[in-house]
């Protein structure tokens, strides 16, 4: 038998819920890929709470600045530029104009790298992140691989303004320079080289989402006609840096899974070249081991 609860009070209308629903519709109409999530994230940002705490915002506290934030997102400004923060694995990073916004697909690349380093059974693994941008990869590895010694390089001064903020107080050795020529002092000693370099083919410019094309730095996106110019160069850099048996992991576009592993050939001193999918099961990163002498 159902217990009787008596007359229930009417559920009061939530102002925020109504506004978030309207914002979701506007963002969907503008072609934003995840309109509800973004509408909620913007509401959380404007009201200074986490997304999971939106129920604590009282109607009287509704902040009209929400609509300014929604309008910016509607114009396809990246969510992370509006909020100034990007989440990557266990990190919250500061981002904005001048630096590449770290992407969720790169989290699987880092996951593979962590497993590879653990399998090496090295006490203080030496890791190099080439093209570090916001520092997402290097900081995640420093946080998640105990006793790792992590070094990172970035060429763009605009990006480095953000990298320095994110790395303040961390134990990552950050340097400014060209990845192709970086860390000559570490030649032949590194256990793992990781990179998410620019890799979009110039020929695909028109298909790139407006958030990336109009807001990520060009230097972070493109690398020659087929997108592979920098990866071809990084193959030599990784080989120079790694100790025999050390591994390289390089992110690439989902259209390049048939090409990138072939850059790491036996003739060039590599073994076990392979390609791996991301969480959406799209080809996403190549790995190889520096051959033993
Ligand atoms: C796709 S972004 C990736 C940033 C970061 N690793 C991440 O995963 O979020 C590529 C980065 O490489 C940097 N870059 C491009 N060419 C470079 C070079 N020759 N040497 C060092 N960094 C470079 C860009 O400025 C940009 O920050």
Coordinates of C-alpha atoms and ligand atoms in Angstrom, one line a residue, residues 100-103 106 129 131-134 136-137 153-156 159 177-180 196-198 219-220 230, ligand 1:
X100 CA 45.6 26.0 -28.1
X101 CA 42.7 24.8 -26.0
X102 CA 43.5 21.2 -25.0
X103 CA 41.1 18.6 -26.4
X106 CA 44.5 14.1 -26.2
X129 CA 56.7 16.9 -24.2
X131 CA 55.0 21.4 -28.6
X132 CA 53.5 21.8 -25.1
X133 CA 51.0 24.7 -25.7
X134 CA 49.1 25.2 -22.4
X136 CA 48.4 20.1 -20.5
X137 CA 50.4 17.0 -21.5
X153 CA 59.2 23.0 -25.1
X154 CA 57.0 25.5 -26.9
X155 CA 57.9 27.9 -29.7
X156 CA 55.2 30.5 -29.5
X159 CA 51.3 30.5 -26.0
X177 CA 62.4 27.0 -28.6
X178 CA 61.9 25.0 -31.7
X179 CA 60.9 21.4 -30.9
X180 CA 63.0 20.1 -33.7
X196 CA 50.5 16.7 -29.9
X197 CA 51.9 18.8 -32.7
X198 CA 50.1 20.9 -35.3
X219 CA 50.8 27.7 -35.6
X220 CA 49.0 25.2 -33.4
X230 CA 56.3 18.8 -38.3
Ligands
LIG1 C1 48.1 21.3 -31.4 S1 48.9 22.4 -30.3 C2 49.0 21.3 -28.9 C3 49.3 21.9 -27.6 C4 49.3 20.9 -26.4 N1 50.4 20.0 -26.6 C5 48.0 20.2 -26.2 O1 48.0 19.0 -26.5 O2 47.0 20.9 -25.9 C6 50.5 22.4 -31.0 C7 51.5 23.4 -30.3 O3 52.8 23.3 -30.9 C8 53.4 24.6 -31.0 N2 54.4 24.5 -32.0 C9 54.2 24.6 -33.4 N3 55.4 24.4 -34.0 C10 56.3 24.3 -33.0 C11 57.7 24.1 -33.1 N4 58.4 24.0 -34.2 N5 58.4 24.0 -31.9 C12 57.7 24.0 -30.7 N6 56.4 24.2 -30.6 C13 55.7 24.3 -31.8 C14 52.2 25.5 -31.2 O4 52.5 26.8 -30.8 C15 51.1 24.8 -30.3 O5 51.2 25.4 -29.0

